[in-house]
XYZ file of C-alpha atoms in Angstrom:
469
model
C -26.947 43.837 40.057
C -24.919 42.835 43.088
C -21.524 41.384 41.935
C -20.988 39.630 45.296
C -24.306 37.852 44.963
C -23.428 36.776 41.424
C -20.070 35.473 42.667
C -21.827 33.331 45.265
C -24.377 32.120 42.704
C -21.576 31.133 40.347
C -19.797 29.129 43.043
C -23.063 27.364 43.890
C -23.800 26.296 40.312
C -20.195 25.166 39.888
C -20.644 22.798 42.832
C -23.807 21.446 41.211
C -21.910 21.014 37.932
C -19.585 18.441 39.476
C -22.523 16.035 39.829
C -23.086 15.700 36.086
C -20.982 15.352 32.906
C -19.707 18.701 31.712
C -17.225 20.286 29.341
C -14.919 23.308 29.690
C -17.364 25.151 27.435
C -20.132 24.521 29.988
C -18.036 26.101 32.742
C -17.212 29.144 30.603
C -20.898 29.585 29.748
C -21.781 29.653 33.458
C -19.028 32.182 34.156
C -20.311 34.533 31.447
C -23.927 34.068 32.600
C -23.110 35.216 36.153
C -20.179 37.574 35.643
C -21.128 39.064 32.288
C -24.218 41.122 33.244
C -22.239 43.178 35.782
C -19.396 43.732 33.275
C -16.892 41.750 35.305
C -16.154 39.237 32.487
C -17.061 39.665 28.800
C -15.141 36.717 27.372
C -13.134 33.653 28.356
C -10.908 30.961 26.856
C -9.281 27.744 27.982
C -6.142 26.063 26.678
C -5.750 22.562 28.073
C -2.922 20.159 27.204
C -2.921 16.432 27.761
C -2.203 13.029 26.220
C -4.554 13.778 23.348
C -2.916 17.086 22.470
C -3.954 20.676 23.165
C -7.613 21.765 23.214
C -8.721 25.384 23.081
C -12.235 26.615 23.950
C -13.456 30.205 23.640
C -16.638 31.949 24.747
C -17.843 35.570 24.620
C -15.794 38.538 23.452
C -12.168 38.157 22.473
C -11.171 41.672 23.697
C -12.049 43.882 26.655
C -10.423 46.208 29.138
C -8.010 43.584 30.395
C -7.301 39.910 31.083
C -7.069 37.699 34.146
C -4.941 34.560 33.814
C -5.193 31.490 36.028
C -3.350 28.157 35.703
C -5.393 24.955 35.493
C -3.988 22.798 38.276
C -5.087 19.275 39.093
C -3.256 16.957 41.443
C -0.175 19.176 41.406
C -0.016 19.120 37.607
C -0.636 22.161 35.426
C -2.990 21.162 32.594
C -3.271 24.528 30.902
C -4.497 28.056 31.418
C -7.769 29.938 31.906
C -8.061 33.450 30.479
C -10.877 35.795 31.539
C -11.450 38.904 29.403
C -12.616 41.672 31.781
C -15.086 44.450 31.054
C -16.008 47.781 32.642
C -17.377 46.224 35.816
C -15.477 45.261 38.949
C -13.079 42.373 38.380
C -13.994 39.102 40.087
C -12.015 38.486 43.281
C -9.031 36.089 43.210
C -10.827 33.301 45.108
C -13.668 33.277 42.525
C -11.133 33.099 39.668
C -9.265 30.291 41.475
C -12.430 28.255 42.048
C -13.474 28.778 38.449
C -10.039 27.639 37.219
C -10.188 24.596 39.494
C -13.564 23.519 38.087
C -12.297 23.977 34.524
C -9.265 21.851 35.420
C -11.459 19.122 36.925
C -13.717 19.041 33.886
C -10.797 19.119 31.442
C -8.923 16.435 33.370
C -12.002 14.226 33.580
C -12.630 14.508 29.849
C -8.990 13.780 29.092
C -9.130 10.697 31.314
C -12.319 9.540 29.576
C -10.691 9.961 26.174
C -7.624 8.055 27.295
C -9.734 5.212 28.678
C -11.793 5.091 25.483
C -8.610 4.974 23.404
C -7.129 2.255 25.605
C -10.316 0.200 25.196
C -10.268 0.712 21.436
C -6.617 -0.265 21.250
C -7.128 -3.397 23.364
C -10.073 -4.410 21.189
C -8.010 -3.810 18.051
C -5.136 -5.989 19.240
C -7.635 -8.730 20.163
C -9.352 -8.401 16.788
C -6.017 -8.498 14.969
C -5.068 -11.692 16.792
C -8.429 -13.448 16.467
C -8.983 -12.625 12.794
C -5.287 -12.880 11.956
C -5.036 -16.541 12.932
C -7.763 -17.257 10.355
C -6.008 -15.396 7.520
C -4.980 -17.912 4.867
C -3.021 -15.497 2.679
C -0.659 -12.568 3.027
C -3.243 -10.373 1.324
C -5.922 -11.129 3.918
C -3.530 -10.487 6.802
C -2.172 -7.243 5.328
C -5.628 -5.824 4.602
C -6.744 -6.736 8.129
C -3.731 -4.934 9.604
C -4.392 -1.847 7.461
C -8.053 -1.707 8.563
C -7.191 -2.180 12.244
C -4.507 0.521 12.301
C -6.834 2.989 10.556
C -9.618 2.199 13.044
C -7.431 2.506 16.145
C -5.912 5.865 15.260
C -8.948 7.216 13.430
C -6.947 7.996 10.295
C -8.292 8.559 6.804
C -5.967 6.201 4.953
C -3.839 3.144 5.663
C -1.658 0.777 3.670
C 0.664 -2.162 4.233
C 3.524 -3.377 2.088
C 4.994 -6.865 2.394
C 8.614 -7.728 1.607
C 10.350 -10.935 0.600
C 13.319 -12.532 2.371
C 15.690 -10.104 0.601
C 13.832 -7.014 1.796
C 12.273 -6.264 -1.601
C 8.668 -5.038 -1.586
C 6.460 -7.600 -3.350
C 2.881 -6.507 -2.614
C 1.014 -3.410 -1.376
C -2.497 -3.304 0.118
C -4.433 -0.126 0.908
C -7.560 0.795 2.896
C -9.469 4.029 2.294
C -7.189 4.696 -0.651
C -8.637 5.771 -4.038
C -8.080 3.309 -6.883
C -5.699 5.662 -8.677
C -3.596 6.058 -5.521
C -3.591 2.290 -4.946
C -2.363 1.732 -8.505
C 0.371 4.339 -8.033
C 1.459 2.686 -4.767
C 1.749 -0.627 -6.596
C 3.711 0.937 -9.441
C 6.024 2.956 -7.214
C 6.801 0.477 -4.447
C 6.704 -3.083 -5.797
C 10.176 -4.263 -6.731
C 11.969 -1.637 -4.632
C 13.929 -2.275 -1.472
C 12.131 -1.364 1.735
C 15.317 0.002 3.326
C 15.571 2.653 0.594
C 12.876 4.552 2.497
C 14.059 7.254 4.957
C 11.108 6.326 7.172
C 12.209 2.677 7.210
C 15.774 3.652 8.096
C 14.527 5.972 10.837
C 12.369 3.163 12.258
C 15.389 0.845 12.267
C 17.468 3.527 14.029
C 14.762 4.228 16.633
C 13.917 0.522 16.993
C 10.210 1.169 16.669
C 7.385 3.035 14.959
C 7.798 6.496 13.466
C 4.969 8.923 14.307
C 5.066 12.162 12.331
C 2.773 15.042 13.220
C 3.773 17.092 10.158
C 4.976 15.039 7.207
C 6.107 18.139 5.281
C 9.068 18.411 7.662
C 10.231 14.821 7.177
C 12.654 13.438 4.593
C 10.787 11.204 2.163
C 11.417 9.288 -1.018
C 9.571 9.930 -4.248
C 6.993 7.222 -4.722
C 6.931 6.341 -1.030
C 3.886 5.908 1.191
C 3.675 9.489 2.484
C 4.186 11.131 -0.910
C 1.866 8.886 -2.970
C -0.889 8.781 -0.339
C -0.648 12.545 0.201
C -0.303 12.205 3.968
C 0.128 15.315 6.111
C 0.647 13.210 9.244
C 1.274 9.499 9.661
C 2.268 6.584 11.857
C 4.693 4.145 10.213
C 5.057 0.748 11.874
C 7.845 -1.577 10.638
C 6.848 -5.231 10.804
C 9.779 -7.218 12.187
C 9.461 -10.929 12.953
C 11.970 -13.443 14.285
C 12.747 -14.376 10.673
C 13.520 -10.760 9.699
C 11.652 -7.805 8.155
C 8.130 -8.596 6.954
C 6.964 -5.197 5.712
C 5.551 -1.929 6.999
C 2.118 -0.596 7.958
C 1.377 3.114 7.499
C -1.756 5.034 8.462
C -2.326 8.758 8.328
C -4.414 11.748 7.363
C -4.471 13.853 4.216
C -6.486 16.703 5.763
C -4.614 17.568 8.963
C -1.399 17.555 10.911
C -1.496 15.784 14.237
C 0.025 15.723 17.719
C 0.749 12.058 18.456
C 0.726 11.020 22.113
C 2.890 8.687 24.139
C -0.106 6.353 24.470
C -0.522 6.217 20.696
C 3.182 5.520 20.257
C 2.956 2.555 22.623
C -0.126 1.222 20.828
C 1.688 1.600 17.498
C 4.512 -0.516 18.906
C 2.062 -3.223 20.012
C 0.310 -3.215 16.638
C 3.655 -3.496 14.847
C 4.632 -6.557 16.890
C 1.248 -8.236 16.527
C 0.964 -7.258 12.859
C 4.355 -8.765 12.045
C 3.299 -12.025 13.673
C -0.034 -12.081 11.804
C 1.481 -11.335 8.380
C 4.400 -13.729 8.849
C 2.100 -16.528 10.044
C -0.256 -15.962 7.114
C 2.696 -16.138 4.735
C 3.739 -19.497 6.186
C 0.165 -20.785 5.932
C 0.016 -19.597 2.334
C 3.234 -21.443 1.502
C 1.969 -24.567 3.258
C -1.329 -24.376 1.381
C 0.466 -23.972 -1.949
C 2.659 -26.973 -1.123
C -0.395 -29.022 -0.147
C -2.154 -28.046 -3.377
C 0.930 -29.036 -5.328
C 1.153 -32.403 -3.589
C -2.574 -32.965 -4.120
C -2.266 -32.079 -7.783
C 0.670 -34.463 -8.189
C -1.373 -37.219 -6.582
C -4.215 -36.738 -9.069
C -2.453 -35.491 -12.209
C -0.212 -37.035 -14.816
C 3.014 -35.078 -14.568
C 3.832 -35.143 -18.297
C 0.488 -34.215 -19.852
C -1.409 -32.536 -17.031
C -4.318 -34.950 -17.567
C -6.030 -36.844 -14.791
C -4.193 -40.010 -13.749
C -5.407 -43.589 -13.335
C -6.566 -43.033 -9.729
C -8.830 -40.150 -10.732
C -10.239 -42.160 -13.645
C -11.073 -45.159 -11.451
C -12.826 -42.928 -8.888
C -14.798 -41.224 -11.658
C -15.757 -44.606 -13.154
C -16.991 -45.842 -9.788
C -19.133 -42.735 -9.379
C -20.518 -42.956 -12.912
C -21.352 -46.677 -12.514
C -23.309 -45.821 -9.373
C -25.345 -43.076 -11.042
C -28.342 -43.062 -13.342
C -26.976 -40.834 -16.113
C -25.705 -42.608 -19.238
C -21.927 -42.828 -19.566
C -19.313 -44.599 -21.700
C -15.616 -45.411 -21.383
C -13.243 -45.016 -24.338
C -9.757 -46.560 -24.154
C -7.287 -44.952 -26.583
C -4.036 -46.666 -27.585
C -1.626 -44.888 -29.931
C -0.452 -46.790 -33.018
C 3.060 -46.098 -34.254
C 4.220 -44.330 -31.121
C 7.132 -46.740 -30.513
C 8.532 -45.919 -33.936
C 8.564 -42.185 -33.103
C 10.428 -42.938 -29.861
C 12.939 -45.181 -31.657
C 13.681 -42.725 -34.476
C 13.472 -39.323 -32.754
C 14.086 -40.178 -29.111
C 12.086 -40.121 -25.929
C 12.108 -36.323 -25.695
C 10.268 -36.135 -28.995
C 7.925 -38.872 -27.802
C 7.083 -36.795 -24.730
C 6.286 -33.781 -26.910
C 4.022 -35.930 -29.067
C 2.174 -37.285 -26.008
C 1.607 -33.717 -24.760
C 0.219 -32.690 -28.143
C -2.099 -35.705 -28.271
C -3.309 -34.994 -24.719
C -4.163 -31.427 -25.693
C -6.106 -32.608 -28.741
C -8.073 -35.201 -26.766
C -9.001 -32.610 -24.143
C -10.226 -30.218 -26.838
C -12.533 -32.819 -28.428
C -14.139 -34.394 -25.343
C -17.335 -32.507 -24.400
C -17.951 -31.359 -20.825
C -18.320 -32.858 -18.294
C -16.221 -35.629 -19.796
C -12.883 -36.664 -18.323
C -9.613 -37.345 -20.166
C -6.917 -39.349 -18.374
C -3.532 -40.843 -19.167
C -3.167 -44.420 -17.978
C 0.547 -44.659 -18.742
C 2.849 -44.954 -21.729
C 0.828 -44.211 -24.869
C -2.511 -45.251 -23.355
C -5.316 -42.763 -22.648
C -8.860 -43.062 -21.399
C -11.958 -40.918 -21.935
C -15.047 -40.997 -19.735
C -18.088 -39.597 -21.557
C -21.070 -38.481 -19.483
C -24.639 -37.802 -20.514
C -27.494 -36.331 -18.526
C -30.252 -33.735 -18.837
C -29.687 -31.978 -22.133
C -26.667 -34.203 -22.885
C -27.834 -37.262 -24.800
C -25.362 -40.143 -24.891
C -26.013 -43.441 -26.632
C -23.805 -45.934 -28.436
C -23.926 -43.895 -31.646
C -22.904 -40.671 -29.857
C -19.992 -42.421 -28.127
C -18.749 -43.890 -31.456
C -19.030 -40.428 -33.040
C -16.735 -39.016 -30.365
C -14.345 -41.924 -30.931
C -14.163 -41.103 -34.661
C -13.383 -37.453 -33.910
C -10.630 -38.580 -31.544
C -9.167 -40.810 -34.264
C -9.093 -37.886 -36.697
C -7.363 -35.407 -34.372
C -4.794 -37.976 -33.241
C -3.963 -38.788 -36.870
C -3.076 -35.175 -37.660
C 0.709 -34.728 -38.004
C 2.770 -33.441 -35.073
C 5.864 -31.298 -35.549
C 8.672 -32.598 -33.293
C 12.446 -32.205 -33.452
C 12.185 -30.422 -36.805
C 10.322 -33.351 -38.337
C 6.705 -34.282 -38.949
C 5.538 -37.377 -37.055
C 2.260 -39.232 -37.400
C 0.526 -41.745 -35.160
C -2.889 -43.327 -35.178
C -5.335 -44.333 -32.473
C -7.111 -47.623 -31.752
C -10.163 -46.879 -29.611
C -12.402 -49.250 -27.713
C -15.849 -48.140 -26.504
C -17.776 -49.687 -23.595
C -21.050 -48.367 -22.078
C -21.292 -48.073 -18.279
C -24.036 -50.008 -16.466
C -25.984 -47.371 -14.525
C -26.722 -48.122 -10.891
C -24.244 -51.006 -10.740
C -21.787 -49.302 -8.406
C -18.005 -49.584 -8.104
C -18.111 -53.380 -8.470
C -18.832 -52.927 -12.181
C -15.613 -50.976 -12.895
C -13.320 -53.996 -13.660
C -15.874 -55.362 -16.130
C -16.159 -52.009 -17.894
C -12.371 -51.778 -18.173
C -12.173 -55.313 -19.654
C -14.953 -54.579 -22.153
C -13.287 -51.357 -23.329
C -9.892 -53.069 -23.512
C -11.278 -55.909 -25.632
C -13.031 -53.436 -27.924
C -9.795 -51.472 -28.267
C -7.843 -54.586 -29.319
C -10.525 -55.483 -31.839
C -10.113 -51.998 -33.262
C -6.334 -52.398 -33.358
C -6.585 -55.723 -35.247
C -9.031 -54.206 -37.695
C -6.671 -51.297 -38.321
C -3.609 -53.505 -38.858
C -1.965 -52.729 -42.134
C -3.662 -49.332 -42.562
C -2.389 -47.515 -39.494
C 0.209 -44.781 -40.059
C 3.637 -46.244 -39.440
C 4.623 -43.296 -37.265
C 7.778 -42.733 -39.272
C 8.640 -39.040 -39.341
C 9.091 -37.327 -42.640
C 12.071 -35.024 -43.186
C 11.207 -31.483 -42.142
């Protein structure tokens, strides 16, 4: 076999290789195919360093009669080194080794550039996704879980978690992604209620004014019960979430199976994710507070503050709907007898307790989907509804009224004394299909029936006077 001819053949196929995608391993395979049969090269390896860390590729034998070393240069930058393990044949000339090293450098540099572009595209998509989905997050939990998923996806890590702090820097909630249930429970137990700045990682992030990227967590100071220790991370990226209002929390993603060489590109992306993540979590927290306030205001607008029952507005709306429907329904007006005497003898605080107890008893008796409301003072209303499988006629409505009378008449313990009241109840059926215009007539009919009941009960209604307790 003519070595010179094989050298020329190798150079020719290397030129062809530049026209298609290739890897350093492809170049080494060609070198062994042309230089191996004549004993010139029996093995080869490449070490290439770049933004994504150091890659090493080997082919053929690991030992021989000697080694030829050639730097991998591209654009004036040394990317790594090519090692050729020589055999018994004539060593390849320097220009062949140089050309071979150049092609390895081109291939390695091209692949590194492709990886960097792919990572940049992934990172840009992640930031866009975090923004687009983050503005729709209605709770801190949704925003934190989104941030954990995005950070894990961008860096390709096995686990991720986010903790959220309150205004005093105390950790209040922890959310994990890719974390076993037992680990998630331990994170909750170990972190919630503790100060975020007790973490060495947090303090390091504050000192460095940015994310902390650790390639080997075993070398880092850590606190017992912290993210790295509980999640079993061998490498991690910790991103403090700092908003204009102060610390929000911290996002951590990492691997349990490997150490890692973080790149400058990844550090910059971690910084961008930290800034965007802080904005998303903080905004979600404000939306959550606003939603809670709106729910509270809505509840106050529809609920009696003392008893928690529906108020007059809710009752009137429900009556209008029931009068417009076809299902049978009835209105019961309930007026307490003897309540004024309880107020006069034990005070208004005791009267409030009694009203709360009565409200609870009425709610327990009225069958679903009935409605119990407080109209004001010691007046209550009950809307009974029938329908498929729920028969409701005059007899059924009066039966409910009798049960209400019995539970109201049971003694109530207030201010160390036993108080009793009674109930006068008026019942009026609702005219189906009549619409909201029928509501005033229904209210008058129930009110008149209630006063007839009160007159009939005169003289036999409990006086309401408390007995000594």
